Short mmCIF file of C-alpha atoms in Angstrom, two decimals:
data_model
loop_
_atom_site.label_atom_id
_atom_site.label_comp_id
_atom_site.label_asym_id
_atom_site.label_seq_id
_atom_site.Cartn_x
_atom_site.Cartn_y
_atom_site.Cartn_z
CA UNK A 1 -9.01 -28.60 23.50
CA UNK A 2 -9.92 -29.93 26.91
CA UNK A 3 -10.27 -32.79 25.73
CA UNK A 4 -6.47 -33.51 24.71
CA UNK A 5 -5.25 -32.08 27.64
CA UNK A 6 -6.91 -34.56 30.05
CA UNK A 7 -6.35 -37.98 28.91
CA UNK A 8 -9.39 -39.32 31.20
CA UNK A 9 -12.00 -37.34 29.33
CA UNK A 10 -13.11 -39.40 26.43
CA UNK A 11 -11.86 -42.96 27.85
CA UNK A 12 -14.11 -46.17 27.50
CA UNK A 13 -13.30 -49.69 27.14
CA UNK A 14 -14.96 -49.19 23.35
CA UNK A 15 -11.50 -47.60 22.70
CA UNK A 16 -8.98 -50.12 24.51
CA UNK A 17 -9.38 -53.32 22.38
CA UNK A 18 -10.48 -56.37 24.40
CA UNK A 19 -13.48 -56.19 26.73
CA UNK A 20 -12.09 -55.50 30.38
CA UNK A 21 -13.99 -56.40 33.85
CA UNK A 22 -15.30 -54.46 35.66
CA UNK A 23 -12.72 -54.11 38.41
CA UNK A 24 -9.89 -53.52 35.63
CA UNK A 25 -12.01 -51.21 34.34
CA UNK A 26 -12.42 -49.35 37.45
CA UNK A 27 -8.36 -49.35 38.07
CA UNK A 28 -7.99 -47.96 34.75
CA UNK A 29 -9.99 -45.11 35.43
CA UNK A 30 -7.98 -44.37 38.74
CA UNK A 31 -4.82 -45.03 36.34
CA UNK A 32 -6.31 -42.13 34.15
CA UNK A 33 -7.74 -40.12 36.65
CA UNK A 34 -4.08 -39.64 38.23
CA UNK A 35 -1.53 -40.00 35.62
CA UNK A 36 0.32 -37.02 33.58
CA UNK A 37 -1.26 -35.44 30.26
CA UNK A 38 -0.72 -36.91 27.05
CA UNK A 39 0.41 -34.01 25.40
CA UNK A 40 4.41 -32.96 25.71
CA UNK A 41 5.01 -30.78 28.45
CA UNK A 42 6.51 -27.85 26.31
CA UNK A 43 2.72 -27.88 24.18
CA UNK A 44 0.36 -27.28 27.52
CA UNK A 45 2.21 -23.88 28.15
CA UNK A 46 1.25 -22.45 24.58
CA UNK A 47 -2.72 -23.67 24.21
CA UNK A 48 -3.28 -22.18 27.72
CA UNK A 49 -1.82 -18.95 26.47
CA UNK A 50 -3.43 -18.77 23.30
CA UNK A 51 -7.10 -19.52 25.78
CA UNK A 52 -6.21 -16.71 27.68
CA UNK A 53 -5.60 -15.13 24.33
CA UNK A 54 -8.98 -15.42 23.33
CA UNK A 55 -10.31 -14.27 26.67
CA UNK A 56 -12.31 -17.58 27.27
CA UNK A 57 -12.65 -17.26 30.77
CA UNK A 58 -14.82 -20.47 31.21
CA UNK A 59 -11.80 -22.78 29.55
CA UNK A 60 -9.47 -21.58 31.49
CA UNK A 61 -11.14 -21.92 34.61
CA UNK A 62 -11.77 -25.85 33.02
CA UNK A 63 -8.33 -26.10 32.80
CA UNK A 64 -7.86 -25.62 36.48
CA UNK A 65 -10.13 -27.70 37.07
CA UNK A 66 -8.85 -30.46 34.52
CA UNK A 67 -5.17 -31.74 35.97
CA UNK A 68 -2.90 -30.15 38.16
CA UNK A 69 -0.61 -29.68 35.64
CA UNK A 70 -2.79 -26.74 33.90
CA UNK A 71 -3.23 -24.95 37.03
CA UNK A 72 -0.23 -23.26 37.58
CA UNK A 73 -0.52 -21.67 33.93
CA UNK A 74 -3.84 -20.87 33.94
CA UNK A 75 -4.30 -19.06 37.05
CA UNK A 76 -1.16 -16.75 36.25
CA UNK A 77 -3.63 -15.88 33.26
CA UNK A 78 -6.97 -15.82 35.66
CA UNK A 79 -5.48 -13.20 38.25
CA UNK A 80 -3.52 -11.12 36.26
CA UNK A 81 -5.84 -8.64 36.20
CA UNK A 82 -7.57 -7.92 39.04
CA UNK A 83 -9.91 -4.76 39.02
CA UNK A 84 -11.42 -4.16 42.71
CA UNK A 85 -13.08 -0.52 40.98
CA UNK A 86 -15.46 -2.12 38.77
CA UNK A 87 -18.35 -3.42 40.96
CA UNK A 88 -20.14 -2.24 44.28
CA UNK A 89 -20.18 -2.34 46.61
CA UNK A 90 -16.04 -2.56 46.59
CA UNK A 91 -15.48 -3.33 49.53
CA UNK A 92 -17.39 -6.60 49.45
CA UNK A 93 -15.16 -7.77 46.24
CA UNK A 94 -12.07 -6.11 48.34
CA UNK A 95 -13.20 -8.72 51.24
CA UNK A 96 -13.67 -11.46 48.67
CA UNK A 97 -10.12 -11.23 47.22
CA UNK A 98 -8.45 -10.24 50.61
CA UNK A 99 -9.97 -13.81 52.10
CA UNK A 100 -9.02 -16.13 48.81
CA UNK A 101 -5.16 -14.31 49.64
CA UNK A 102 -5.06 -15.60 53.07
CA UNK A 103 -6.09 -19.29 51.55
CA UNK A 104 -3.56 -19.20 48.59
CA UNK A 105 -1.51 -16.91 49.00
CA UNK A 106 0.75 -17.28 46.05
CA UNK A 107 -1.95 -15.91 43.64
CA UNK A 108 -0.94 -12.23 44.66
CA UNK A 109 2.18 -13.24 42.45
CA UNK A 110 0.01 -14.02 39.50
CA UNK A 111 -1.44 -10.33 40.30
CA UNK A 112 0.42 -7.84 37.57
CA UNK A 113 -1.98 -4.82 37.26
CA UNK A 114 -4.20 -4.18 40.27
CA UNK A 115 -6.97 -1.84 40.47
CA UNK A 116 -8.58 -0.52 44.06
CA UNK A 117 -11.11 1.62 44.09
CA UNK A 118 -13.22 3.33 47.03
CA UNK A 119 -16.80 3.27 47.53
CA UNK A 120 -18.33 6.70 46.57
CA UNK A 121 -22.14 7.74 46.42
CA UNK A 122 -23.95 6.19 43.22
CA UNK A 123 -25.61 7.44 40.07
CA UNK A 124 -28.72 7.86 42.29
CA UNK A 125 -26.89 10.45 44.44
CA UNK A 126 -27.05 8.23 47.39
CA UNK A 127 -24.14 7.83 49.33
CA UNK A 128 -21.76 5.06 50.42
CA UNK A 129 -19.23 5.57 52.96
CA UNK A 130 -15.16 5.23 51.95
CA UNK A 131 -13.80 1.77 52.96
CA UNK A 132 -10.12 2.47 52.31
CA UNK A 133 -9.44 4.75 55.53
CA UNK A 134 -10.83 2.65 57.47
CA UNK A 135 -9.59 -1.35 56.10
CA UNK A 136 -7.99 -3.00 58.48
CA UNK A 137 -6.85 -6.05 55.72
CA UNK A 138 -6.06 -3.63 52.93
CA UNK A 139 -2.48 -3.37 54.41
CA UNK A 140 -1.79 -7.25 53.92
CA UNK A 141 -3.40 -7.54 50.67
CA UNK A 142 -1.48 -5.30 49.14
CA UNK A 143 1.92 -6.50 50.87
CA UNK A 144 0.86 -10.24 48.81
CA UNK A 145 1.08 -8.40 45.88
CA UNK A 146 5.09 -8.94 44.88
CA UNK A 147 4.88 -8.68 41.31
CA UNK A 148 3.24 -5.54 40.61
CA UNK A 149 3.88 -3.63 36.75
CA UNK A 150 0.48 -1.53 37.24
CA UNK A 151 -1.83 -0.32 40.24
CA UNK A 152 -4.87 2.24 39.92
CA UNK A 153 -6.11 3.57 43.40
CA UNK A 154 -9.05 5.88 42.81
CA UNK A 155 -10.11 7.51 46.26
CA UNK A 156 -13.94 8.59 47.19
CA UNK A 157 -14.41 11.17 45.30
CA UNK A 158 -14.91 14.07 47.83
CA UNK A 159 -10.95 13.84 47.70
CA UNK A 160 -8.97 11.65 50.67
CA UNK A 161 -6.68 13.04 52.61
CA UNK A 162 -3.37 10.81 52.49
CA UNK A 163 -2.47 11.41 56.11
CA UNK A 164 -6.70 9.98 56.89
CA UNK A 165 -5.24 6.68 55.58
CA UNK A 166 -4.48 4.15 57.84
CA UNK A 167 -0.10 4.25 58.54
CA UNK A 168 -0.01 0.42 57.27
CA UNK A 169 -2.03 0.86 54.07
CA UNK A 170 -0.10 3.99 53.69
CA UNK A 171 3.79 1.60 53.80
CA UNK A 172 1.73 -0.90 52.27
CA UNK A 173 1.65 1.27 48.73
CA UNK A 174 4.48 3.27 49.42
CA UNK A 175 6.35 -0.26 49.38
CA UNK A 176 4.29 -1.12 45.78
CA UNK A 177 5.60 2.04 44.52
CA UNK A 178 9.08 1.04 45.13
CA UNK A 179 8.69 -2.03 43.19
CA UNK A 180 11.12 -2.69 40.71
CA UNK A 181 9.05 -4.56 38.07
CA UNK A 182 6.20 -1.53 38.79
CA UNK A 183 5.66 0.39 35.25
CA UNK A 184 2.88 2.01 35.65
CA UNK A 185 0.51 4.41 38.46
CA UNK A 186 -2.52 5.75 38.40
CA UNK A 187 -3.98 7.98 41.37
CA UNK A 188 -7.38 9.37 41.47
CA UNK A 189 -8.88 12.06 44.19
CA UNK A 190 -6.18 12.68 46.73
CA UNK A 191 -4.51 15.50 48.87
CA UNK A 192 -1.90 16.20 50.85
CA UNK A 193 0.09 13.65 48.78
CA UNK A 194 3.72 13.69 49.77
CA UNK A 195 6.19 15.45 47.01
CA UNK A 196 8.91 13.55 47.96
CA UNK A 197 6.78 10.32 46.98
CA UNK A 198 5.51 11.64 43.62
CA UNK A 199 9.32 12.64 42.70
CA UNK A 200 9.70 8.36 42.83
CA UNK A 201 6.62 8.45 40.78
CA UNK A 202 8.59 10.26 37.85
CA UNK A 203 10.90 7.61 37.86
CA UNK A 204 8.31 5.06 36.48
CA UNK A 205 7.13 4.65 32.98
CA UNK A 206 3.49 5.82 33.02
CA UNK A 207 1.80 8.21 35.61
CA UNK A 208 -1.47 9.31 35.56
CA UNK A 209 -2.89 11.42 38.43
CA UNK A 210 -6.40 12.81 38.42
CA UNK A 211 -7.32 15.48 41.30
CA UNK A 212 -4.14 15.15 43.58
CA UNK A 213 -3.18 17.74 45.19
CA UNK A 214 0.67 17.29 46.70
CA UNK A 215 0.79 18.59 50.42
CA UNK A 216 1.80 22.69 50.41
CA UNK A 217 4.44 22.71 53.23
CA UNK A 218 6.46 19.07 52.75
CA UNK A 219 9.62 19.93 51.56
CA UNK A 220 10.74 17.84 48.76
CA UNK A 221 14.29 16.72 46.97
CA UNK A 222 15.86 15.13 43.75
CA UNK A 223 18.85 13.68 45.60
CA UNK A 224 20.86 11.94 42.27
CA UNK A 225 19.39 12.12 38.52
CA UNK A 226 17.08 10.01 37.59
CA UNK A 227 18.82 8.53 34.93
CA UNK A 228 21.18 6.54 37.18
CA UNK A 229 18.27 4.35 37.91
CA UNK A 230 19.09 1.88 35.28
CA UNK A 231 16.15 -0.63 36.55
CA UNK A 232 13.33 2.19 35.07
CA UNK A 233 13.41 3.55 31.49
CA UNK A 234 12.42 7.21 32.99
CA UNK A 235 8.89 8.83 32.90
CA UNK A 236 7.37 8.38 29.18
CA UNK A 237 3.96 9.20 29.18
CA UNK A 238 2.49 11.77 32.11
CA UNK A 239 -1.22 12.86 32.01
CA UNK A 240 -2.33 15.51 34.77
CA UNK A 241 -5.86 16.17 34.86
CA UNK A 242 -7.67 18.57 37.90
CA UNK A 243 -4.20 18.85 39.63
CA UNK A 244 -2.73 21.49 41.74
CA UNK A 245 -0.38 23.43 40.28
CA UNK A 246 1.77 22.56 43.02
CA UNK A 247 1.66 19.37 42.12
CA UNK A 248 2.40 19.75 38.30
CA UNK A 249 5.68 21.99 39.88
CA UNK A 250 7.27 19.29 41.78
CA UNK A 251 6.98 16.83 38.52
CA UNK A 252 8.53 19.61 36.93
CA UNK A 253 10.86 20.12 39.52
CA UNK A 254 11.81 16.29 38.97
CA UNK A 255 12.47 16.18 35.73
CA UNK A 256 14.64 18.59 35.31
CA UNK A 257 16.63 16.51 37.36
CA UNK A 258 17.45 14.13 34.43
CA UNK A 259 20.38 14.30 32.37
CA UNK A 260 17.85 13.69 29.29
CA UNK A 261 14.31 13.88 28.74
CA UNK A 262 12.68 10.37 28.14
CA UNK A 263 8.63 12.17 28.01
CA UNK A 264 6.95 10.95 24.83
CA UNK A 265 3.16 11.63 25.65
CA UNK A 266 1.54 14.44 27.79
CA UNK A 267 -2.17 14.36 28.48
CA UNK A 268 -3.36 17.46 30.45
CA UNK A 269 -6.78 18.21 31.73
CA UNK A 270 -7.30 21.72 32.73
CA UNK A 271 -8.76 23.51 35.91
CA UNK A 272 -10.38 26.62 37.00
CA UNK A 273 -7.47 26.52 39.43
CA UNK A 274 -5.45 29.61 38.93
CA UNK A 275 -1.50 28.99 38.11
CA UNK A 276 -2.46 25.52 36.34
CA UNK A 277 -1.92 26.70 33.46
CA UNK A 278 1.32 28.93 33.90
CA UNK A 279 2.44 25.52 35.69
CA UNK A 280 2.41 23.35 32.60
CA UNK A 281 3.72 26.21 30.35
CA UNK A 282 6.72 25.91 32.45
CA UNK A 283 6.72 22.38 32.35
CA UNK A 284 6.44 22.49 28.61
CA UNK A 285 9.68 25.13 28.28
CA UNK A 286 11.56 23.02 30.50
CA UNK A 287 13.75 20.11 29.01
CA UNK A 288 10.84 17.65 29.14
CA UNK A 289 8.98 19.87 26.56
CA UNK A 290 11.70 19.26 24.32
CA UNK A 291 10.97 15.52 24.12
CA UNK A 292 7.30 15.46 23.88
CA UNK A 293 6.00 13.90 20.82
CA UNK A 294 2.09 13.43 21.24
CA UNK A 295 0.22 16.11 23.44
CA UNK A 296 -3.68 16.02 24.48
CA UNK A 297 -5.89 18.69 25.53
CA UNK A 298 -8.90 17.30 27.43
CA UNK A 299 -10.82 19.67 29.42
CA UNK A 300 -13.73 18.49 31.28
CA UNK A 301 -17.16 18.44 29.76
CA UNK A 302 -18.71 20.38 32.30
CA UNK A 303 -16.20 23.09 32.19
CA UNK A 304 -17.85 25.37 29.51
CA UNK A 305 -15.55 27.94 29.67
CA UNK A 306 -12.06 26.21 29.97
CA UNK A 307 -9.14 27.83 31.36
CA UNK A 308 -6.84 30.24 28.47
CA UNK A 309 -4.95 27.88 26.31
CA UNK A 310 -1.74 26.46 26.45
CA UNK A 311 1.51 27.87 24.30
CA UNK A 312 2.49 24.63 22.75
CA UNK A 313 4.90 25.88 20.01
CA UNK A 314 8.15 24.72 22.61
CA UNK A 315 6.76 21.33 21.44
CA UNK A 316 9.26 21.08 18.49
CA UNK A 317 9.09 17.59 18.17
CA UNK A 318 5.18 16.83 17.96
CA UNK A 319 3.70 14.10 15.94
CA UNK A 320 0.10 13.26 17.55
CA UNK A 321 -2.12 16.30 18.69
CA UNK A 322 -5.22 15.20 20.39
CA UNK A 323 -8.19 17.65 21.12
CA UNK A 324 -11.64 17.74 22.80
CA UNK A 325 -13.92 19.42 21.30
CA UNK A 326 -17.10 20.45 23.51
CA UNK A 327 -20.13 21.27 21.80
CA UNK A 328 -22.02 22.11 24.48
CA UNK A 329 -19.24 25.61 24.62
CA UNK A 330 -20.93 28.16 23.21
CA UNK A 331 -18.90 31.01 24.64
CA UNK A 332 -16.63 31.69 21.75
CA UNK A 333 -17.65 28.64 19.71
CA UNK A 334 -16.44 24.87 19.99
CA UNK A 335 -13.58 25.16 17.99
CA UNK A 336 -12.14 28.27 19.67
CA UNK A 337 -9.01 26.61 21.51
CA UNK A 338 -8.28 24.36 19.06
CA UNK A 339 -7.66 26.99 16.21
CA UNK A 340 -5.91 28.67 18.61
CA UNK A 341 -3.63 25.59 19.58
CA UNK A 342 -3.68 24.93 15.20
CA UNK A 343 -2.76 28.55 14.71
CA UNK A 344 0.00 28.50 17.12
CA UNK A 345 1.24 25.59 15.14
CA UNK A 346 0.89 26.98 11.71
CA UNK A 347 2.71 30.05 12.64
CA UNK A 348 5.73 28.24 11.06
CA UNK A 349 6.73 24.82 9.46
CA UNK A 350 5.46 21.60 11.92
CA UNK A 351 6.21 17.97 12.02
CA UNK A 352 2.56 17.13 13.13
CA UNK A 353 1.17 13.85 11.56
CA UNK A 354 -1.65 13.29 13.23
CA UNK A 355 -4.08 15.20 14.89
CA UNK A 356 -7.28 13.71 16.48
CA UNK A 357 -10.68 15.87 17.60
CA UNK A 358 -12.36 13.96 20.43
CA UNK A 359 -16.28 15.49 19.87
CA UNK A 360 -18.69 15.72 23.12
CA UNK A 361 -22.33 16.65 22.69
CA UNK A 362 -21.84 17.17 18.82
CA UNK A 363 -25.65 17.13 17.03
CA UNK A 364 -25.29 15.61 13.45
CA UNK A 365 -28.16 16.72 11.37
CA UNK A 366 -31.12 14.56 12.16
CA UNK A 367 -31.44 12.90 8.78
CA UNK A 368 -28.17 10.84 9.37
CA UNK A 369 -29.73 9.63 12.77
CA UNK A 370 -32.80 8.34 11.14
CA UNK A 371 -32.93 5.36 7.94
CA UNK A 372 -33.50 6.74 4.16
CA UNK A 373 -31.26 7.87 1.65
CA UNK A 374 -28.70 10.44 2.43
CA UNK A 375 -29.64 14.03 0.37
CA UNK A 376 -27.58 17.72 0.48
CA UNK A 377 -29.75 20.43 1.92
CA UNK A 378 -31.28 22.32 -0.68
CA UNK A 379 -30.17 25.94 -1.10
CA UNK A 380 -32.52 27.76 0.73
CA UNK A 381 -31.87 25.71 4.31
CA UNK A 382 -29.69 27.27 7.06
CA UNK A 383 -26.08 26.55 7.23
CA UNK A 384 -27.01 25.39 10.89
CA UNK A 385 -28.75 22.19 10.14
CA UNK A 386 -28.71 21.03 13.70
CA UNK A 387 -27.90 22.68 16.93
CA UNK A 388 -24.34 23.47 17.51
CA UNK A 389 -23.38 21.92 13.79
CA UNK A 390 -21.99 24.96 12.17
CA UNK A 391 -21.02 24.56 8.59
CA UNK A 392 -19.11 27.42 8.09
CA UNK A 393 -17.27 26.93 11.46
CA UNK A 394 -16.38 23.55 10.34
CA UNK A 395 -15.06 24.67 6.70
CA UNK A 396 -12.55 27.56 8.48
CA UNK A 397 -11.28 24.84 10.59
CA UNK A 398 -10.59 22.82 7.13
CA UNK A 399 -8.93 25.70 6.15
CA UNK A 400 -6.92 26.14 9.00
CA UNK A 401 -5.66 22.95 8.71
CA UNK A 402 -5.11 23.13 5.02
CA UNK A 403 -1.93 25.40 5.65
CA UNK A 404 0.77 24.95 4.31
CA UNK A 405 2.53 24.73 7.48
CA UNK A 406 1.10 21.21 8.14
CA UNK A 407 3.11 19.68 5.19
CA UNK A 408 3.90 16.46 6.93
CA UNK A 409 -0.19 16.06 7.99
CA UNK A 410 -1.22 12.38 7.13
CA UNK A 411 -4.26 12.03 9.24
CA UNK A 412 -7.11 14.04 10.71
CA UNK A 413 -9.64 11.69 12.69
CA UNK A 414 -12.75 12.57 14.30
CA UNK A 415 -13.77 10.49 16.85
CA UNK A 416 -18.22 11.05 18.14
CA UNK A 417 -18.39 10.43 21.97
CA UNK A 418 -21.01 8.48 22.89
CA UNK A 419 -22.82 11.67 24.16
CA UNK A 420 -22.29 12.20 20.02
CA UNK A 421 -23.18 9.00 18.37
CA UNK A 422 -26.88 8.35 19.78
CA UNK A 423 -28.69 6.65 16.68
CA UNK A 424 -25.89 7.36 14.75
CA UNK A 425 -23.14 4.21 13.56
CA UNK A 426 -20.25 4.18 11.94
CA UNK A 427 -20.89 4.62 8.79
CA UNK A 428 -23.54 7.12 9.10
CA UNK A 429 -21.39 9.19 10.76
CA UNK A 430 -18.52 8.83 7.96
CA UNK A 431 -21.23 9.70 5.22
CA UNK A 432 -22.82 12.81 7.26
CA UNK A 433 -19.45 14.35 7.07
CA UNK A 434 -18.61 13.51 3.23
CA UNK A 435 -22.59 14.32 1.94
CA UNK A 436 -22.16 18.39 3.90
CA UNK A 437 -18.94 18.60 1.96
CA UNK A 438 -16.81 19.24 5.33
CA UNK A 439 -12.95 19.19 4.85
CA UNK A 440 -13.06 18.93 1.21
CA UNK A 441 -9.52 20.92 1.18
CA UNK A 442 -7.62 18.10 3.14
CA UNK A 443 -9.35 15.05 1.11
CA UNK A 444 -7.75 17.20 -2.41
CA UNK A 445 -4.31 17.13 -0.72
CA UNK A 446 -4.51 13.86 0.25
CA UNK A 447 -4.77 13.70 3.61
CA UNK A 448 -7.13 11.01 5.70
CA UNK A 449 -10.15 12.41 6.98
CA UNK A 450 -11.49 9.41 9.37
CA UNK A 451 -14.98 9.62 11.41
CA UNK A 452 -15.06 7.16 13.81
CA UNK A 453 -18.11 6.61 16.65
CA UNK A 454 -16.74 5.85 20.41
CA UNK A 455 -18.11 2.83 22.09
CA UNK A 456 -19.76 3.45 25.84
CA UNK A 457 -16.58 2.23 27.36
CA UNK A 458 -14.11 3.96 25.76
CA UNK A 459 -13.78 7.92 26.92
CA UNK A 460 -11.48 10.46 26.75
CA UNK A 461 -10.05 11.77 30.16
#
């Protein structure tokens, strides 16, 4: 492709009919070295796009490279993603980016969805001290970034106090989350956030917050509804996970402000923290309940015995019910929340469609780990072929989602963590769960019973 996009790559005197001299062969080369592409202007747009398509990364660094033509196209490709919470140490890459800014700084409009991260201790357990409160060119990279439709900001993980953050870094993101092509926001391991800033959160599309804790004492306000703000569709997909319930009260608080609910999706990861849970009952009563169409529960692994469940039958409109499912609970059994949250729903007629189990630390019976032919236990073996696999537990939740309540039920999918799916693929998996006979009731009504194995980087909350 390269190749037709630079006319001097290819060129020889074998291809230009008579025999040139040296000298006229050396102007041509200038000639072809400096002179526009061959191809029609409104064609170099469209193969760079369909490179960045194919994520070649190489070829569209050629193409900068190539004519100067390519480069404005390519590097709005190259920088649009820019993820500063991938490698460490971060502040290094942070440095990297800050100082190609200050030499060209019109990539930070190429920049659409930016992710910071802080430096936190390792998988070693060795520590590395937080760069964000104390960046002194974190301010001014982020004020180069114009164009904004995403940003991520995960804080050290022994939780950052928002007032310990330096006052220009602190405009510097206030002023991204005022941007009006900003979509979505993502905030990781914060307190003392202000509630009057997470009320202009609510106006965005997407908001994610993990561990933030609003501050206690600022007093907060909705001063017009949020649906006046023509510029933002409203808040359509919310996922709290380890917040305060303080926090979960002023988003609350918010969107009741709204002349209509616009929340599809609600992802909620509960705490030990008492009055979470009464929080996002409320929340779920309130107006914004009424609109909610997909709902996840995602407690953390390591809490083994999660917080009391969630009264989700004010979620009249639910399609997509997502569960995790942690195997490593053996306090009242793995599936104890989620027949609750099933039987809550069968108590009368649903609209559910879908409903997903997200399995952590689940221990398929070792002969589907290993090669041979697949074979049924023979009579006499224990209906607990492997630790934590419970047959009969498993055939009581087929029943319990065999009820008739669940009439519009098209799909139930299983999805194996990778803490799940060691030595185990795909298929494997799929056949373990056919060959014990599990969920034989839904396959006779018709409904799709999928197994499918979760690659490393792809987790639940």
């Amino acid at each position: 492709m390269l190749r037709f996009l630079n006319p001097s790559w290819g060129s020889s005197s074998r291809y230009g009919g008579a025999k040139k001299s040296s000298d006229d062969q050396s102007k041509l080369g200038y000639a072809n070295a400096t002179s526009a592409p061959i191809l029609p202007p409104e064609l170099i747009d469209p193969i760079i796009d369909e490179v960045a398509r194919s994520q070649d990364i190489q070829s569209l660094r050629a193409c900068c490279l190539a004519h100067s033509t390519f480069v404005f196209r390519s590097q709005s490709h190259l920088f649009k993603t820019v993820d500063l919470d991938k490698w460490s140490p971060r502040e290094k890459y942070h440095r990297r980016f800050h100082n190609l800014l200050l030499t060209s700084p019109h990539l930070g409009a190429h920049v659409r969805d930016f992710r910071l991260g802080d430096d936190s201790e390792d998988d070693y357990g060795r520590d590395a001290s937080p760069w964000i409160t104390t960046s002194t060119t974190l301010a001014h990279t982020l004020t180069l970034l114009c164009r904004l439709e995403s940003i991520s900001i995960s804080f050290n993980s022994e939780l950052t106090d928002w007032h310990a953050i330096p006052s220009p870094t602190r405009c510097a993101i206030t002023r991204i989350f005022s941007l009006q092509t900003l979509r979505a926001v993502s905030l990781d391991f914060i307190s003392s956030f202000p509630p009057q800033l997470l009320v202009t959160l609510t106006r965005l599309p997407c908001l994610a917050l993990s561990n933030v804790d609003v501050d206690e004492s600022a007093p907060f306000y909705v001063d017009r509804p949020i649906s006046t703000f023509s510029e933002n569709p409203g808040l359509q997909s919310l996922v709290v996970k380890g917040t305060s319930p303080r926090t979960v009260q002023v988003i609350a608080y918010s969107l009741g402000a709204t002349h209509s609910s616009t929340l599809r999706k609600l992802s909620v990861g509960p705490t030990f923290e008492a009055g979470f849970c009464e929080a996002v009952c409320d929340l779920l009563k309130s107006k914004a309940g009424g609109s909610i169409s997909s709902f996840e529960w995602m407690p953390p692994a390591h809490l083994v015995i999660p917080s009391a469940p969630l009264d989700i039958t004010p979620l009249t409109r639910l399609r997509c019910l997502k569960l995790l499912i942690n195997f490593h609970n053996s306090h009242k059994g793995p599936f104890a929340q989620a027949i609750c949250f099933l039987s809550q729903l069968a108590s009368e007629y649903n609209q559910v469609q879908r409903i997903s189990f997200e399995c952590h630390f689940l221990q398929l019976p070792c002969r589907f780990n290993t090669g041979g032919i697949l074979r049924r236990e023979s009579s006499t073996s224990s209906t607990k072929p492997a630790s934590g696999f419970d047959v009969d537990t498993w055939h009581y939740l087929d029943r319990v989602l065999s009820h008739p309540a669940f009439k519009e039920l098209k799909t139930v999918k299983f999805e194996l963590a990778p803490s799940s799916s060691v030595d185990i693929d795909h298929f494997r998996a799929e056949m373990a769960f056919k060959d014990l006979g599990l969920f034989t009731a839904l396959r006779e009504k018709g409904i799709n019973v999928v197994v499918q194995v979760q690659s490393a980087t792809k987790l639940g909350l």
